[in-house]
Coordinates of N, CA and C in Angstrom, one line a residue:
X1 N 46.1 64.8 -38.4 CA 45.8 64.0 -37.2 C 44.9 62.9 -37.6
X2 N 45.3 61.7 -37.2 CA 44.4 60.5 -37.5 C 44.3 59.8 -36.1
X3 N 43.0 59.6 -35.8 CA 42.7 58.9 -34.5 C 42.0 57.5 -34.8
X4 N 42.6 56.5 -34.3 CA 42.0 55.2 -34.4 C 41.1 54.9 -33.2
X5 N 39.9 54.4 -33.5 CA 38.9 54.1 -32.5 C 38.8 52.6 -32.5
X6 N 39.2 51.9 -31.4 CA 39.2 50.5 -31.3 C 38.5 50.0 -30.1
X7 N 38.3 48.7 -29.9 CA 37.6 48.1 -28.8 C 37.0 46.8 -29.3
X8 N 36.4 46.1 -28.4 CA 35.8 44.9 -28.7 C 34.4 45.0 -29.4
X9 N 33.9 43.9 -29.9 CA 32.6 43.8 -30.5 C 31.6 44.2 -29.4
X10 N 30.6 45.0 -29.8 CA 29.5 45.3 -28.9 C 29.8 46.3 -27.8
X11 N 31.0 47.0 -27.9 CA 31.4 47.9 -26.8 C 31.1 49.4 -27.1
X12 N 30.6 49.7 -28.4 CA 30.1 51.0 -28.6 C 31.0 51.8 -29.6
X13 N 31.9 51.1 -30.3 CA 32.7 51.8 -31.3 C 31.9 52.5 -32.4
X14 N 30.9 51.9 -32.9 CA 30.1 52.4 -34.0 C 29.3 53.6 -33.4
X15 N 28.8 53.5 -32.2 CA 28.0 54.6 -31.6 C 28.9 55.8 -31.4
X16 N 30.2 55.6 -31.0 CA 31.1 56.7 -30.8 C 31.4 57.3 -32.2
X17 N 31.6 56.5 -33.2 CA 31.9 57.0 -34.5 C 30.7 57.9 -35.0
X18 N 29.5 57.4 -34.8 CA 28.3 58.1 -35.2 C 28.2 59.5 -34.5
X19 N 28.5 59.5 -33.2 CA 28.5 60.7 -32.4 C 29.5 61.7 -33.0
X20 N 30.7 61.2 -33.3 CA 31.7 62.1 -33.9 C 31.3 62.7 -35.2
X21 N 30.6 61.9 -36.0 CA 30.1 62.4 -37.3 C 29.0 63.4 -37.0
X22 N 28.2 63.2 -36.1 CA 27.1 64.2 -35.7 C 27.7 65.5 -35.3
X23 N 28.8 65.4 -34.6 CA 29.5 66.7 -34.1 C 30.1 67.4 -35.3
X24 N 30.4 66.7 -36.3 CA 31.0 67.4 -37.5 C 32.4 66.9 -37.9
X25 N 32.8 65.8 -37.3 CA 34.2 65.3 -37.7 C 34.0 64.3 -38.9
X26 N 35.1 64.2 -39.6 CA 35.2 63.2 -40.7 C 35.5 61.8 -40.1
X27 N 34.7 60.8 -40.5 CA 34.9 59.5 -39.9 C 34.9 58.4 -41.0
X28 N 35.4 57.3 -40.7 CA 35.5 56.1 -41.5 C 35.4 54.9 -40.7
X29 N 34.8 53.8 -41.2 CA 34.7 52.5 -40.5 C 35.5 51.5 -41.3
X30 N 36.5 50.9 -40.7 CA 37.2 49.8 -41.3 C 36.3 48.7 -41.7
X31 N 35.3 48.4 -40.8 CA 34.4 47.3 -41.1 C 33.6 47.6 -42.4
X32 N 33.2 48.8 -42.6 CA 32.4 49.2 -43.8 C 33.4 49.1 -45.0
X33 N 34.6 49.5 -44.9 CA 35.6 49.4 -46.0 C 35.8 47.9 -46.3
X34 N 36.0 47.1 -45.3 CA 36.2 45.6 -45.5 C 35.0 45.0 -46.2
X35 N 33.8 45.4 -45.8 CA 32.6 44.8 -46.5 C 32.6 45.2 -48.0
X36 N 33.0 46.4 -48.3 CA 33.0 46.8 -49.7 C 34.1 46.0 -50.5
X37 N 35.3 45.9 -49.9 CA 36.4 45.2 -50.5 C 36.0 43.7 -50.7
X38 N 35.4 43.1 -49.6 CA 35.1 41.7 -49.7 C 34.0 41.4 -50.8
X39 N 33.2 42.4 -51.1 CA 32.2 42.2 -52.1 C 32.8 42.3 -53.6
X40 N 34.0 42.8 -53.7 CA 34.6 42.8 -55.0 C 34.8 41.3 -55.5
X41 N 34.5 41.1 -56.8 CA 34.6 39.7 -57.3 C 35.9 39.0 -57.1
X42 N 37.0 39.6 -57.4 CA 38.3 39.0 -57.2 C 38.6 38.6 -55.7
X43 N 38.3 39.6 -54.9 CA 38.5 39.3 -53.4 C 37.5 38.3 -52.9
X44 N 36.3 38.4 -53.3 CA 35.3 37.4 -52.8 C 35.7 36.0 -53.2
X45 N 36.2 35.8 -54.4 CA 36.6 34.5 -54.9 C 37.8 34.0 -54.1
X46 N 38.7 34.9 -53.7 CA 39.9 34.5 -52.9 C 39.4 34.1 -51.5
X47 N 38.5 34.9 -50.9 CA 38.0 34.6 -49.6 C 37.3 33.2 -49.6
X48 N 36.5 33.0 -50.7 CA 35.8 31.7 -50.8 C 36.7 30.5 -50.8
X49 N 37.8 30.7 -51.6 CA 38.8 29.6 -51.7 C 39.5 29.4 -50.4
X50 N 39.9 30.5 -49.7 CA 40.5 30.3 -48.4 C 39.6 29.6 -47.4
X51 N 38.3 30.0 -47.4 CA 37.4 29.5 -46.4 C 36.7 28.2 -46.8
X52 N 37.0 27.7 -48.0 CA 36.4 26.5 -48.5 C 34.9 26.6 -48.7
X53 N 34.5 27.8 -49.2 CA 33.1 28.1 -49.5 C 32.9 28.2 -51.0
X54 N 31.6 28.0 -51.4 CA 31.3 28.2 -52.8 C 31.0 29.6 -53.0
X55 N 31.5 30.1 -54.1 CA 31.2 31.5 -54.5 C 30.0 31.6 -55.3
X56 N 29.1 32.5 -55.1 CA 29.1 33.5 -54.0 C 28.6 32.9 -52.6
X57 N 29.0 33.5 -51.6 CA 28.7 33.0 -50.2 C 28.0 34.1 -49.4
X58 N 27.3 33.7 -48.4 CA 26.7 34.7 -47.5 C 27.7 35.1 -46.5
X59 N 27.6 36.4 -46.0 CA 28.6 36.8 -45.0 C 28.6 35.9 -43.7
X60 N 27.4 35.4 -43.4 CA 27.3 34.5 -42.2 C 28.1 33.2 -42.4
X61 N 28.2 32.8 -43.7 CA 29.1 31.6 -43.9 C 30.5 31.9 -43.7
X62 N 31.0 33.0 -44.1 CA 32.4 33.4 -43.9 C 32.6 33.6 -42.4
X63 N 31.7 34.3 -41.7 CA 31.9 34.4 -40.2 C 32.0 33.1 -39.5
X64 N 31.2 32.1 -39.9 CA 31.3 30.8 -39.3 C 32.6 30.1 -39.6
X65 N 33.1 30.3 -40.8 CA 34.4 29.7 -41.2 C 35.5 30.4 -40.4
X66 N 35.4 31.7 -40.2 CA 36.4 32.4 -39.4 C 36.4 32.0 -37.9
X67 N 35.2 31.8 -37.4 CA 35.1 31.4 -36.0 C 35.6 30.0 -35.8
X68 N 35.5 29.1 -36.8 CA 35.8 27.7 -36.7 C 37.3 27.4 -36.9
X69 N 38.1 28.3 -37.4 CA 39.4 28.0 -37.8 C 40.4 29.2 -37.7
X70 N 41.4 29.0 -36.8 CA 42.4 30.1 -36.6 C 43.2 30.2 -37.9
X71 N 43.4 29.2 -38.6 CA 44.2 29.2 -39.9 C 43.4 30.0 -40.9
X72 N 42.2 29.8 -41.1 CA 41.3 30.5 -42.0 C 41.3 32.0 -41.6
X73 N 41.2 32.3 -40.4 CA 41.2 33.6 -39.9 C 42.5 34.3 -40.2
X74 N 43.6 33.7 -40.0 CA 44.9 34.3 -40.4 C 45.0 34.6 -41.9
X75 N 44.6 33.6 -42.7 CA 44.7 33.8 -44.1 C 43.8 34.9 -44.6
X76 N 42.6 35.0 -44.1 CA 41.6 36.0 -44.5 C 42.2 37.4 -44.0
X77 N 42.7 37.5 -42.8 CA 43.3 38.7 -42.3 C 44.5 39.1 -43.2
X78 N 45.3 38.2 -43.5 CA 46.5 38.5 -44.4 C 46.0 39.0 -45.7
X79 N 44.9 38.6 -46.2 CA 44.4 39.0 -47.5 C 43.7 40.4 -47.4
X80 N 42.9 40.5 -46.3 CA 42.1 41.7 -46.2 C 42.8 43.0 -45.6
X81 N 43.6 42.7 -44.5 CA 44.2 43.9 -43.8 C 44.9 44.9 -44.7
X82 N 45.8 44.4 -45.6 CA 46.5 45.3 -46.5 C 45.6 46.1 -47.4
X83 N 44.5 45.4 -47.9 CA 43.6 46.1 -48.8 C 42.8 47.2 -48.0
X84 N 42.4 46.8 -46.8 CA 41.6 47.8 -46.0 C 42.5 49.0 -45.7
X85 N 43.7 48.7 -45.3 CA 44.6 49.8 -44.9 C 44.9 50.7 -46.1
X86 N 45.0 50.2 -47.3 CA 45.2 51.0 -48.5 C 44.1 52.0 -48.6
X87 N 42.9 51.5 -48.5 CA 41.7 52.3 -48.6 C 41.6 53.4 -47.5
X88 N 41.9 53.0 -46.3 CA 41.9 53.9 -45.2 C 42.9 55.0 -45.4
X89 N 44.1 54.6 -45.9 CA 45.2 55.6 -46.2 C 44.7 56.6 -47.2
X90 N 43.9 56.2 -48.2 CA 43.4 57.1 -49.2 C 42.3 58.1 -48.7
X91 N 41.6 57.7 -47.6 CA 40.5 58.5 -47.1 C 41.0 59.6 -46.2
X92 N 40.4 60.8 -46.2 CA 40.8 61.9 -45.4 C 40.3 61.9 -44.0
X93 N 39.6 60.9 -43.5 CA 38.9 60.9 -42.2 C 39.9 61.1 -41.1
X94 N 39.4 61.9 -40.1 CA 40.2 62.1 -38.9 C 40.0 61.0 -37.9
X95 N 38.8 60.5 -37.8 CA 38.5 59.4 -36.9 C 38.2 58.1 -37.7
X96 N 38.9 57.0 -37.4 CA 38.8 55.8 -38.1 C 38.5 54.7 -37.1
X97 N 37.4 54.0 -37.3 CA 37.0 52.8 -36.4 C 37.8 51.6 -37.0
X98 N 38.7 51.1 -36.1 CA 39.5 50.0 -36.5 C 39.4 48.9 -35.4
X99 N 38.5 48.0 -35.5 CA 38.3 47.0 -34.5 C 39.5 46.2 -34.2
X100 N 40.3 45.8 -35.2 CA 41.4 44.9 -35.0 C 42.7 45.7 -35.1
X101 N 42.7 46.9 -34.6 CA 43.9 47.7 -34.6 C 45.1 47.1 -34.0
X102 N 45.0 46.6 -32.8 CA 46.1 46.1 -32.0 C 46.4 44.7 -32.5
X103 N 45.4 43.9 -32.8 CA 45.6 42.5 -33.3 C 46.4 42.5 -34.6
X104 N 46.2 43.6 -35.5 CA 46.8 43.7 -36.8 C 48.1 44.5 -36.7
X105 N 48.5 44.9 -35.5 CA 49.7 45.7 -35.2 C 49.7 47.0 -36.1
X106 N 48.6 47.7 -36.2 CA 48.4 48.9 -37.0 C 48.5 50.2 -36.2
X107 N 48.7 50.1 -34.9 CA 48.7 51.3 -34.0 C 49.6 52.4 -34.4
X108 N 50.8 52.0 -35.0 CA 51.8 53.0 -35.4 C 51.3 53.8 -36.6
X109 N 50.3 53.4 -37.3 CA 49.8 54.2 -38.4 C 48.9 55.3 -38.1
X110 N 48.6 55.4 -36.8 CA 47.7 56.5 -36.3 C 48.4 57.4 -35.3
X111 N 47.9 58.6 -35.2 CA 48.5 59.6 -34.3 C 48.1 59.4 -32.8
X112 N 46.8 58.9 -32.7 CA 46.2 58.7 -31.4 C 45.4 57.4 -31.4
X113 N 45.2 56.8 -30.3 CA 44.4 55.6 -30.2 C 43.3 55.9 -29.1
X114 N 42.1 55.7 -29.4 CA 41.0 55.7 -28.4 C 40.4 54.3 -28.3
X115 N 40.4 53.9 -27.1 CA 39.8 52.5 -26.8 C 38.4 52.8 -26.3
X116 N 37.4 52.1 -26.9 CA 36.0 52.2 -26.4 C 35.7 50.9 -25.7
X117 N 35.2 51.0 -24.5 CA 34.9 49.8 -23.7 C 33.7 50.1 -22.8
X118 N 33.0 49.0 -22.5 CA 31.8 49.0 -21.7 C 32.0 48.0 -20.5
X119 N 33.1 47.3 -20.5 CA 33.3 46.3 -19.5 C 32.7 44.9 -20.0
X120 N 33.3 43.8 -19.5 CA 32.9 42.5 -20.0 C 31.5 42.1 -19.7
X121 N 31.0 42.5 -18.6 CA 29.6 42.1 -18.3 C 28.6 42.8 -19.2
X122 N 28.8 44.1 -19.4 CA 27.9 44.8 -20.3 C 28.1 44.4 -21.8
X123 N 29.3 44.1 -22.1 CA 29.6 43.6 -23.5 C 28.8 42.3 -23.8
X124 N 28.9 41.4 -22.8 CA 28.2 40.1 -23.0 C 26.6 40.4 -23.1
X125 N 26.1 41.3 -22.2 CA 24.7 41.6 -22.2 C 24.3 42.1 -23.6
X126 N 25.1 43.0 -24.1 CA 24.8 43.6 -25.5 C 24.9 42.6 -26.6
X127 N 25.8 41.7 -26.5 CA 26.0 40.7 -27.5 C 24.8 39.6 -27.4
X128 N 24.4 39.3 -26.2 CA 23.3 38.4 -26.0 C 22.0 39.1 -26.6
X129 N 21.9 40.4 -26.4 CA 20.7 41.1 -27.0 C 20.8 41.1 -28.5
X130 N 22.0 41.2 -29.0 CA 22.2 41.2 -30.5 C 22.0 39.8 -31.1
X131 N 22.6 38.8 -30.5 CA 22.7 37.5 -31.1 C 21.7 36.4 -30.5
X132 N 21.5 36.6 -29.2 CA 20.6 35.7 -28.5 C 21.0 34.3 -28.2
X133 N 22.3 34.0 -28.5 CA 22.8 32.7 -28.4 C 24.1 32.7 -27.5
X134 N 24.1 32.2 -26.3 CA 25.2 32.3 -25.4 C 26.5 31.6 -26.0
X135 N 26.3 30.5 -26.7 CA 27.5 29.8 -27.2 C 28.1 30.6 -28.4
X136 N 27.2 31.2 -29.2 CA 27.7 32.1 -30.3 C 28.5 33.3 -29.7
X137 N 27.9 33.9 -28.7 CA 28.6 35.0 -28.1 C 29.9 34.6 -27.5
X138 N 30.0 33.5 -26.8 CA 31.2 33.0 -26.2 C 32.2 32.7 -27.3
X139 N 31.8 32.2 -28.4 CA 32.6 31.8 -29.5 C 33.3 33.1 -30.1
X140 N 32.5 34.1 -30.3 CA 33.0 35.4 -30.8 C 34.0 36.0 -29.9
X141 N 33.7 36.0 -28.6 CA 34.6 36.6 -27.6 C 35.9 35.8 -27.5
X142 N 35.8 34.5 -27.7 CA 37.0 33.7 -27.6 C 38.1 34.0 -28.7
X143 N 37.6 34.6 -29.8 CA 38.5 34.8 -30.9 C 39.1 36.2 -30.9
X144 N 38.7 37.0 -29.9 CA 39.1 38.4 -29.9 C 39.9 38.8 -28.7
X145 N 40.8 39.7 -28.9 CA 41.6 40.3 -27.9 C 40.6 41.2 -27.0
X146 N 40.7 41.1 -25.7 CA 39.8 41.8 -24.9 C 40.2 43.3 -24.9
X147 N 39.2 44.1 -24.6 CA 39.5 45.6 -24.5 C 40.4 45.9 -23.4
X148 N 40.4 45.1 -22.3 CA 41.3 45.3 -21.2 C 42.7 45.2 -21.7
X149 N 43.0 44.3 -22.7 CA 44.4 44.2 -23.2 C 44.7 45.4 -24.2
X150 N 43.7 46.0 -24.7 CA 43.9 47.2 -25.6 C 44.1 48.5 -24.9
X151 N 43.6 48.6 -23.7 CA 43.7 49.8 -22.9 C 45.1 50.4 -22.7
X152 N 46.1 49.5 -22.5 CA 47.5 50.1 -22.4 C 48.0 50.9 -23.6
X153 N 47.4 50.6 -24.7 CA 47.7 51.4 -26.0 C 47.0 52.7 -26.1
X154 N 46.0 52.9 -25.2 CA 45.1 54.1 -25.4 C 45.7 55.4 -25.0
X155 N 45.4 56.4 -25.8 CA 45.6 57.8 -25.4 C 44.3 58.3 -24.7
X156 N 43.2 57.7 -25.1 CA 41.9 58.1 -24.4 C 41.1 56.8 -24.3
X157 N 40.5 56.6 -23.1 CA 39.6 55.4 -22.9 C 38.2 56.0 -22.8
X158 N 37.3 55.6 -23.6 CA 35.9 56.0 -23.6 C 35.0 54.9 -23.1
X159 N 34.4 55.1 -21.9 CA 33.5 54.0 -21.3 C 32.1 54.3 -21.7
X160 N 31.5 53.3 -22.4 CA 30.2 53.5 -23.0 C 29.1 52.8 -22.1
X161 N 29.5 52.4 -20.9 CA 28.4 51.8 -20.0 C 27.9 52.8 -19.1
X162 N 27.8 54.0 -19.6 CA 27.2 55.2 -19.0 C 26.1 55.8 -19.8
X163 N 25.3 56.7 -19.3 CA 24.3 57.3 -20.2 C 24.9 57.9 -21.4
X164 N 24.2 57.9 -22.5 CA 24.7 58.4 -23.8 C 25.1 59.9 -23.8
X165 N 24.3 60.7 -23.0 CA 24.6 62.1 -22.9 C 26.0 62.3 -22.2
X166 N 26.3 61.5 -21.3 CA 27.6 61.5 -20.6 C 28.7 61.1 -21.6
X167 N 28.5 60.1 -22.3 CA 29.5 59.6 -23.3 C 29.7 60.7 -24.3
X168 N 28.6 61.3 -24.8 CA 28.7 62.3 -25.8 C 29.5 63.5 -25.3
X169 N 29.3 63.9 -24.1 CA 30.0 65.0 -23.5 C 31.5 64.7 -23.4
X170 N 31.8 63.5 -22.9 CA 33.3 63.1 -22.8 C 33.9 63.0 -24.2
X171 N 33.2 62.5 -25.1 CA 33.7 62.4 -26.5 C 33.9 63.8 -27.1
X172 N 33.0 64.7 -26.9 CA 33.2 66.0 -27.4 C 34.4 66.7 -26.8
X173 N 34.6 66.5 -25.5 CA 35.7 67.1 -24.8 C 37.0 66.5 -25.4
X174 N 37.1 65.2 -25.5 CA 38.3 64.5 -26.0 C 38.6 65.0 -27.4
X175 N 37.6 65.1 -28.3 CA 37.8 65.4 -29.6 C 38.2 66.9 -29.8
X176 N 37.7 67.8 -29.0 CA 38.0 69.2 -29.1 C 39.5 69.4 -28.6
X177 N 40.0 68.5 -27.7 CA 41.4 68.7 -27.3 C 42.4 68.4 -28.4
X178 N 41.9 67.7 -29.4 CA 42.8 67.4 -30.6 C 42.9 68.7 -31.5
X179 N 42.0 69.6 -31.4 CA 42.0 70.8 -32.2 C 42.0 70.5 -33.7
X180 N 41.3 69.5 -34.1 CA 41.1 69.2 -35.5 C 39.7 69.1 -35.9
X181 N 39.3 69.4 -37.1 CA 38.0 69.2 -37.6 C 38.0 68.8 -39.0

């Protein structure tokens, strides 16, 4: 049994993954895998070439290039997604955080899909708290599929705009229904 956890930036995917790990489930973050892969010399050089950056580059430079160009984003995704999925396939985790699950059309590679959402207003509040720049937040959100669009794919929807103990209880119930550990 493999469960993909997806949702938008700042909606609580990492918090949900951490809670699952605390309960005792095996977890993996596609973002963490992507960071490890992007740090590999050959991949980093390819990403630098695609984004028009000098190697080595800072992660913020690549994020800026991705935000500024749909074509760069497509090429980086075409480079990274297969490498990340290869690594995910090798890992025995039951729960895998995959932010771009729907965008990359990877939903069929998982048995269940859980969408984590907090609603657009709370998401913007969290992102403003994280980044402090309204234009930056709007730029990030403009490049992503909304969680509202991901919900139709969900087997479970976890709303994180509630107290954490409530989220933890719902999460524990949903996970125990899978009867996997």
